[in-house]
XYZ file of C-alpha atoms in Angstrom:
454
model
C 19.161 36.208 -39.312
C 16.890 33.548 -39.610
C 13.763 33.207 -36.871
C 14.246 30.208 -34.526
C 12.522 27.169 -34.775
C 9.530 26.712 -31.797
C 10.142 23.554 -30.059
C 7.684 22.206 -27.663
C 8.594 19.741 -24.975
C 6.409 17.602 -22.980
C 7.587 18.123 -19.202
C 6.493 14.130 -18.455
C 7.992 12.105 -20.568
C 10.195 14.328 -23.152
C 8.037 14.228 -26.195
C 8.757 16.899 -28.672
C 6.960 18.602 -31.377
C 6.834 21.876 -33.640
C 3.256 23.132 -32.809
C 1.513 22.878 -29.180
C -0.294 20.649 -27.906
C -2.969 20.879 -24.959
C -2.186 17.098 -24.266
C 0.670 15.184 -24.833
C 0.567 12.779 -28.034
C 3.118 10.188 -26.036
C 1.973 9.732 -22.384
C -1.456 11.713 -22.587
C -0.732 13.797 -19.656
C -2.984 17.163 -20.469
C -1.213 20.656 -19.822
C 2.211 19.097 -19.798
C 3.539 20.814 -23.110
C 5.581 23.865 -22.534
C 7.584 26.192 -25.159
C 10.880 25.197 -24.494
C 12.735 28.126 -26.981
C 12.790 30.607 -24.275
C 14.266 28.734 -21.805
C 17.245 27.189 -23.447
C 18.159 30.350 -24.691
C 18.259 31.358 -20.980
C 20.437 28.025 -20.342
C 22.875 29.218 -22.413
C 23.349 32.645 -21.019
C 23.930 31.397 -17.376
C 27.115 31.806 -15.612
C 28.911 30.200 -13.502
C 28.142 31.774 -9.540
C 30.420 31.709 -6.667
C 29.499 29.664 -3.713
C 30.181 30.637 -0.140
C 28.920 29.882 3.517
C 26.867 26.600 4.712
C 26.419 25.997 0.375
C 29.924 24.656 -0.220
C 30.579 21.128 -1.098
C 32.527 19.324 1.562
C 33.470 15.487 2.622
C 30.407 13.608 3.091
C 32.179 12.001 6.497
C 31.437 16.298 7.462
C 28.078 15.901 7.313
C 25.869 16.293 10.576
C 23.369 13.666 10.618
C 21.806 14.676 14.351
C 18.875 17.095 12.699
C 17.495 14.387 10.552
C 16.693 12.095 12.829
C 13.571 10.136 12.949
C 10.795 11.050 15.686
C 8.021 8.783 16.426
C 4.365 9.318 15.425
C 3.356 7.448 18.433
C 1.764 5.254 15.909
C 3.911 2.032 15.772
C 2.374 0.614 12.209
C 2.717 3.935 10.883
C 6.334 4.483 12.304
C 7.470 0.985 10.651
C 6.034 1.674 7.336
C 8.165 5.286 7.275
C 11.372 3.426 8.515
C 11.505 4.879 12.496
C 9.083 7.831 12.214
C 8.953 11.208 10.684
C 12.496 13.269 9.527
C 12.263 16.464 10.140
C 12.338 18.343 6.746
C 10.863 15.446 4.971
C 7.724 15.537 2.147
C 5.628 12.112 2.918
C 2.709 11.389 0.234
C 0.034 9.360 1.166
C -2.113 8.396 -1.269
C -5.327 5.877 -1.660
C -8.963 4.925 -2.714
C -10.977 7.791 -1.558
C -12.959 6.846 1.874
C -10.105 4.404 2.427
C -9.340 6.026 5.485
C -6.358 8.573 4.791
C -7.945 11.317 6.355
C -8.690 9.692 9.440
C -5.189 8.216 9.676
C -3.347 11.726 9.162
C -5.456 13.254 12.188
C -4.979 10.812 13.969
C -1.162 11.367 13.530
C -1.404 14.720 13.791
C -3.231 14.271 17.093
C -0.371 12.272 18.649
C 2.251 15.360 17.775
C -0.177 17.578 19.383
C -0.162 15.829 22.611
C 3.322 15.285 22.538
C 3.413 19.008 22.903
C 4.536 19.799 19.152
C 2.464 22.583 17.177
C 0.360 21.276 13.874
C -1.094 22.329 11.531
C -3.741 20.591 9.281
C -4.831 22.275 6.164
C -8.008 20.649 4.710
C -8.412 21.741 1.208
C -11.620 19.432 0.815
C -13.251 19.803 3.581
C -14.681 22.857 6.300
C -12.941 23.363 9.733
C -16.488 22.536 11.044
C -16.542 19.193 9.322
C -12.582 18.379 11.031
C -14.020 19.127 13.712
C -16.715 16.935 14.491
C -14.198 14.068 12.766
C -11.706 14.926 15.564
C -14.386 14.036 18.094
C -15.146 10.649 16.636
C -11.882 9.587 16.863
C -10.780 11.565 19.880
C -7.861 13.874 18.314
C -9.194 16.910 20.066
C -6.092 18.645 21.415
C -5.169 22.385 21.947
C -1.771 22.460 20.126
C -3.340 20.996 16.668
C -4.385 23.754 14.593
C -6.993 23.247 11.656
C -7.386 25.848 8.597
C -9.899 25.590 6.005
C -7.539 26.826 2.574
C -7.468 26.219 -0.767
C -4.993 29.069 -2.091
C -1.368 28.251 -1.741
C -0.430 31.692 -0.467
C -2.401 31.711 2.195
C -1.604 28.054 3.292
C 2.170 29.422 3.632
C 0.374 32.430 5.341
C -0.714 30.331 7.737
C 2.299 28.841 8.050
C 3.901 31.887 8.909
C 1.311 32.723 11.727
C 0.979 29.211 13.441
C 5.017 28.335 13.416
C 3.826 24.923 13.365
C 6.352 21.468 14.121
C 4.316 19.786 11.350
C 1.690 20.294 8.874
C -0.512 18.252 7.162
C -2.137 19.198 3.356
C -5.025 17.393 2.974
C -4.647 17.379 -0.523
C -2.264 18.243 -2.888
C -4.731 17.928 -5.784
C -7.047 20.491 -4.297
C -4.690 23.426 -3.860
C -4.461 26.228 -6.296
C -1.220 28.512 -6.623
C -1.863 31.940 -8.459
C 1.511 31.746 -9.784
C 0.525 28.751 -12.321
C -2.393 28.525 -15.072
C -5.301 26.338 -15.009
C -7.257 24.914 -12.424
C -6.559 22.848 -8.795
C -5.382 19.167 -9.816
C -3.976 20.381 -13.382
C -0.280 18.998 -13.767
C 1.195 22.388 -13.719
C -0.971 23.395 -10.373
C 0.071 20.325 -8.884
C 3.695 20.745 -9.638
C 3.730 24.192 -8.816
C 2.462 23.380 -5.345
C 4.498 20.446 -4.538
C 7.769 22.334 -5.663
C 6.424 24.957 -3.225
C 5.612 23.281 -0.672
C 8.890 20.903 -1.043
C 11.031 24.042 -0.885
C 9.155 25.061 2.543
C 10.371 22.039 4.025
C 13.565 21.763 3.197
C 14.819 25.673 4.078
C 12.464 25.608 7.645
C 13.231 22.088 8.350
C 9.349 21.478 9.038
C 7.999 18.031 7.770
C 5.463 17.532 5.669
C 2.979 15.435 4.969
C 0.664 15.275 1.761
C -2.445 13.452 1.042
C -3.140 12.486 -2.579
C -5.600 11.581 -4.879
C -5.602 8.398 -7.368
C -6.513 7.922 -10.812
C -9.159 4.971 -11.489
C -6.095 2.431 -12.387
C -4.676 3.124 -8.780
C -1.885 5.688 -9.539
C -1.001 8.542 -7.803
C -3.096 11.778 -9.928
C -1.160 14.409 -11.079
C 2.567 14.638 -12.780
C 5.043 11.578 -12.374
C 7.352 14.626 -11.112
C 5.326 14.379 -7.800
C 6.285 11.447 -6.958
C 10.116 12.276 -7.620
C 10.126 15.228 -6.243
C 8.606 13.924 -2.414
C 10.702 11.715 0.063
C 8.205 9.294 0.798
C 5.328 7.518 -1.109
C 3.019 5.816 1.111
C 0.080 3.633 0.026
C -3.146 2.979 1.629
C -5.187 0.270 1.048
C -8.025 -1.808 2.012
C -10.928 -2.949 0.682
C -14.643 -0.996 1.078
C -16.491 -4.394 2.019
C -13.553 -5.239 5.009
C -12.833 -2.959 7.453
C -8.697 -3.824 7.068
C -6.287 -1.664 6.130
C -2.565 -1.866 4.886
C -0.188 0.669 4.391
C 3.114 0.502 2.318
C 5.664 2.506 1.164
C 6.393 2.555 -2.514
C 9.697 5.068 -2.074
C 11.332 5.785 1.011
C 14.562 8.168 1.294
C 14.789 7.304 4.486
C 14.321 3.484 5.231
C 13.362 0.044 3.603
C 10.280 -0.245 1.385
C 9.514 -3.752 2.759
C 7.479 -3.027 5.612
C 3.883 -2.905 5.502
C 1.587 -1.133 8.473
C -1.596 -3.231 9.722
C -4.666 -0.719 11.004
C -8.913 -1.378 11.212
C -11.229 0.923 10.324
C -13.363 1.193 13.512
C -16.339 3.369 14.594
C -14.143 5.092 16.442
C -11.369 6.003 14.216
C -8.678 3.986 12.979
C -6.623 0.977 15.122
C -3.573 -0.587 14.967
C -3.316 -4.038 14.549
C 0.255 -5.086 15.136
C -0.661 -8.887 15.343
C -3.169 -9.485 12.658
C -3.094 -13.507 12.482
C -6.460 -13.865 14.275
C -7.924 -11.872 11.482
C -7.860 -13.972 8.456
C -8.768 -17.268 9.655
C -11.624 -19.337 10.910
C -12.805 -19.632 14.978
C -13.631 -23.023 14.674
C -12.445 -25.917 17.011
C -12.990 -28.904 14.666
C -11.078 -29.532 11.470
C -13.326 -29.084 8.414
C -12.959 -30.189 5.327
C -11.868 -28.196 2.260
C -9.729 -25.993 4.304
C -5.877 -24.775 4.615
C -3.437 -22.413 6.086
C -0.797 -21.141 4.625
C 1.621 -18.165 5.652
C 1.819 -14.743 3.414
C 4.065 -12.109 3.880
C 3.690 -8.819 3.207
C 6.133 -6.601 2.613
C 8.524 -8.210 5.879
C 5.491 -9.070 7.792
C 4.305 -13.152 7.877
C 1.073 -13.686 8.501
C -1.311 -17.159 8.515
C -4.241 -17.104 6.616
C -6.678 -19.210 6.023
C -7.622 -20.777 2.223
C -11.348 -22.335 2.075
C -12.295 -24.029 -0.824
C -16.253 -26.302 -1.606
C -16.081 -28.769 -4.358
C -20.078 -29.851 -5.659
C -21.286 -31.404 -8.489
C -22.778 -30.079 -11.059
C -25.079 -30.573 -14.102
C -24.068 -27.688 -15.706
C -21.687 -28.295 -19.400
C -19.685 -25.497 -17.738
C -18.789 -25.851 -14.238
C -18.166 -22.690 -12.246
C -15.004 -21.011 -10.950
C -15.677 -18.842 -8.445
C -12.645 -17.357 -6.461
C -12.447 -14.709 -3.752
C -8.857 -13.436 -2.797
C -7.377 -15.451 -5.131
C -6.221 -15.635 -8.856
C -8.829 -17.308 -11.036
C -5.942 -18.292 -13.269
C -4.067 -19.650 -11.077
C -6.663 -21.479 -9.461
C -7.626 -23.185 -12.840
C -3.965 -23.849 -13.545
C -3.939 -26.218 -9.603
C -7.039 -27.222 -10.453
C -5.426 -29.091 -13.832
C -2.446 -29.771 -11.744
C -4.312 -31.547 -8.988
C -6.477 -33.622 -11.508
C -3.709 -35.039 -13.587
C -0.604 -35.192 -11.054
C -2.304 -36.297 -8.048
C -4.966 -38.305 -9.713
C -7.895 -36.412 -8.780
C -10.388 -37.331 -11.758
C -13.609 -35.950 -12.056
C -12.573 -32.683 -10.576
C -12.858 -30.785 -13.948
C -16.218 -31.392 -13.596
C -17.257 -30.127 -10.739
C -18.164 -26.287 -9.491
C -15.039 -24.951 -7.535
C -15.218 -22.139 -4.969
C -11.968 -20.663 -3.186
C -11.615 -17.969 -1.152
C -9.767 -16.290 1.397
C -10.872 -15.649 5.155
C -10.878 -11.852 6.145
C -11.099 -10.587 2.925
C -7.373 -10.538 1.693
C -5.677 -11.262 -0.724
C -3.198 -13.900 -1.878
C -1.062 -12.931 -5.511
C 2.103 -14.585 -4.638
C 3.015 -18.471 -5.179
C 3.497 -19.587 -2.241
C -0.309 -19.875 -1.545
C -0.326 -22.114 -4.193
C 0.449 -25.403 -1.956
C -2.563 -24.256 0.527
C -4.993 -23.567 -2.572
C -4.269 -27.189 -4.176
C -4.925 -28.638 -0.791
C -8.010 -27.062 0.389
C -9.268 -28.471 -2.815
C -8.145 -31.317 -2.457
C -9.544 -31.838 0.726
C -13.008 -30.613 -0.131
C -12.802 -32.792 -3.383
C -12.471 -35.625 -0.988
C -14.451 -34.375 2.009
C -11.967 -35.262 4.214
C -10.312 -32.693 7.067
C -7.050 -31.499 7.011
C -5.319 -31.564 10.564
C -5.912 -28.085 12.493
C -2.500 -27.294 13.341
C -1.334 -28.159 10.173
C 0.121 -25.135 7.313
C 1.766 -25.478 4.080
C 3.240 -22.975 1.518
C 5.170 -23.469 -1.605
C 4.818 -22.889 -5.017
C 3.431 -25.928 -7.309
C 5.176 -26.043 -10.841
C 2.923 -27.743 -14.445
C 5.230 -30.967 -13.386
C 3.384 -30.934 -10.002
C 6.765 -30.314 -8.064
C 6.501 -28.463 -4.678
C 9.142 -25.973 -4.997
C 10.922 -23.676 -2.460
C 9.243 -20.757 -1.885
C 11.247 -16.669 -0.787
C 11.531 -16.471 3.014
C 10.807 -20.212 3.839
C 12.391 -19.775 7.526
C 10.768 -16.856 8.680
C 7.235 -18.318 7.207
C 8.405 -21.380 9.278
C 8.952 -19.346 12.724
C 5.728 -16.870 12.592
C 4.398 -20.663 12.266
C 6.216 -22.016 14.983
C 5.634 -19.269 17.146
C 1.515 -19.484 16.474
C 1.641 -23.072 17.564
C 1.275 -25.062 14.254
C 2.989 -28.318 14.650
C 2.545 -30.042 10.717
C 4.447 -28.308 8.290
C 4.072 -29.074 4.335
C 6.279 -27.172 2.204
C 9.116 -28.312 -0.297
C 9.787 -31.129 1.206
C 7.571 -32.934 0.228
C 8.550 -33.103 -3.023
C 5.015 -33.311 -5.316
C 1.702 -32.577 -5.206
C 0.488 -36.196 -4.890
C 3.000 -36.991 -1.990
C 1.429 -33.375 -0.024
C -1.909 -34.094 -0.754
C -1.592 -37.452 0.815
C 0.200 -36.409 3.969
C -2.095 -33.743 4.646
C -5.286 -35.829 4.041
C -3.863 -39.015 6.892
C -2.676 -36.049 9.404
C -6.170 -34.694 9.435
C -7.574 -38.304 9.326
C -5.165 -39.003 12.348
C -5.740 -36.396 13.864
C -10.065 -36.639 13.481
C -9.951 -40.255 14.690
C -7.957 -39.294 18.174
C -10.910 -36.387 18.725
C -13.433 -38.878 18.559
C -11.406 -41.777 20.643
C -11.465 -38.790 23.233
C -15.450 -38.159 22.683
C -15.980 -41.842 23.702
């Protein structure tokens, strides 16, 4: 009989080859090559096995939907992002920059359960019970029904599961726990999908939810096997930038609601904050119109929200004048800046040093900032104010066209409803035609302040 052929099979992407590999030749994943002889000839030897009790299929209209159920964090941003709050049996990942804030965020939810008289437990993997501790006091999550374990072992953590009974738990982080069970060290892909599949299966057969903090590569993705992010119900993303003390969450999969809403918070001495109206954030306190700045209104995820675009135009006698942007695209800003000097006869801007950025530190990727970009320019190329309650969004085309921009009417109420009167969008039509109207409304509007200063 002859000997069968060894075929090895990457468990991330399906690669195949004859000899192993410690790291995949397709997706580079290391540790994800396995023997797969073995287990097909096991696949082929299964039988059929009978089904009886709660396991058998039946109509879908059968189904009892009262035990999953969402139940409130008592964190509103946080509740929005997960679609209504936490479903019980559920695996949430939440993953980000490390010092972003995660940590602080999950006790802070855990805290809230606790004193809404529901056991947790918070397993810090990274960190001593000592050092959760004085955390908890910072931000005031000190209560008597949260529970706080020190493990890095996988068969204790379910240990302590066993001992504390606990309404939720919280690993804090996948990457850092260890199963005996599986080869290779904590944050290998066949530790981390040994613990997640553990983990998962907890959750699902006690009904307990979980939540999972994660780690993240230095492109921004989630560390570990894809298969963690498949296997989990929800993948959350925090974000926020080390030099602004804002933070976003969002949901990148979500079993369980839309993945359209985003969660505002602040990084505080104290903790971490809501902000569930963040408008007054990114723009200016000033009374007066000044030139070379705009307002436009972004949305993320389903949220609008003004912000303001500030842009200084100087000369230069440099052969290569400077682009310096902040928030913004430095491509696209070049591409308005040709826009503005050819279709709304701007000449001489080429020349000059351009600076844009953003107030508050965010940041602006979609087009419909383009229309407040060109005009802040504008305005600073011609030192001349754009009215205060003015705001303008839409996307600006090579041909210099204004052109309709996603969600137009809801960027027109969160407007509305912040007390901007001027609006330039589409409707005006080109570039030329916006940067004139926006240039004689702030004119307008700066020669009625002064009639009323005399």
């Amino acid at each position: 009989m002859a000997r069968p052929v060894s075929s090895f099979r990457c468990t991330e992407c399906g690669w195949t080859t004859l000899k192993w590999a410690g790291r995949c030749g397709e997706c580079q994943q290391w540790g994800t090559v396995v023997d797969t002889t073995e287990k097909a000839s096991l696949a082929r030897a299964l039988k059929p096995a009978s089904v009886s009790g709660p396991g058998v299929a039946r109509p879908i209209t059968h189904v009892d939907t009262t035990a999953v159920s969402h139940w409130p964090t008592g964190i509103a941003e946080f509740d929005r992002v997960l679609g209504g709050g936490i479903v019980p049996g559920s695996v949430i990942l939440l993953s980000g920059e490390p010092g972003v804030g995660k940590s602080t965020l999950l006790l802070e939810v855990a805290s809230k359960a606790a004193a809404a008289k529901s056991r947790v437990l918070y397993v810090s993997a990274e960190e001593s019970v000592s050092q959760v501790r004085l955390r908890a006091e910072r931000t005031g999550a000190l209560q008597p029904e949260l529970y706080i374990a020190a493990e890095t072992d996988l068969a204790t953590i379910l240990g302590q599961i066993d001992a504390v009974q606990p309404n939720l738990v919280i690993v804090d982080s996948v990457q850092t726990v260890a199963s005996s069970l599986s080869d290779g060290l904590a944050g290998m892909p066949s530790q981390v999908r040994e613990v997640a599949s553990t983990l998962i299966r907890v959750a699902k057969d006690r009904n307990l939810p979980i939540l999972l903090v994660g780690h993240v590569t230095k492109d921004g993705s989630i560390a570990g096997p894809r298969l963690l992010e498949h296997l989990v119900d929800v993948v959350c993303q925090f974000e926020g930038d080390r030099q602004s003390a804002l933070r976003f969450v969002r949901a990148l999969k979500n079993r369980f609601g839309s993945t359209d809403e985003v969660g505002c918070f602040e990084m505080t001495g104290d903790g971490i904050a809501e902000v569930p109206d963040p408008s007054a954030l990114f723009m200016s306190r000033g009374s007066t119109p000044v030139s070379g700045t705009c307002v436009t209104v972004a949305l993320e995820g389903r949220r609008a929200m003004p912000v303001e675009v500030q842009a200084l135009v100087i000369k230069t006698q440099a052969p290569n004048p400077r682009r310096v942007t902040n928030g913004v695209d430095s491509s696209r800003v070049a591409m308005l800046l040709a826009v503005l000097e050819r279709r709304a006869s701007l000449s001489g801007l080429g020349s000059m040093d351009v600076y844009v950025s953003t107030v508050g530190g965010i940041r602006l990727t979609e087009p419909a900032a383009d229309l407040a970009i060109a005009l802040a320019i504008a305005s600073a190329f011609k030192d001349k104010p754009i009215a205060q309650g003015a705001v303008a969004f839409g996307e600006i085309s090579l041909a210099g066209e204004v052109r309709p921009v996603t969600a137009a009417k809801l960027r027109a109420a969160e407007a509305a409803r912040l007390g901007f009167t001027i609006r330039l969008d589409a409707d005006a039509g080109s570039i030329g035609t916006a940067v004139a109207a926006a240039i004689a409304t702030g004119q307008s509007a700066r020669d009625v302040e002064l009639d009323r200063a005399f």
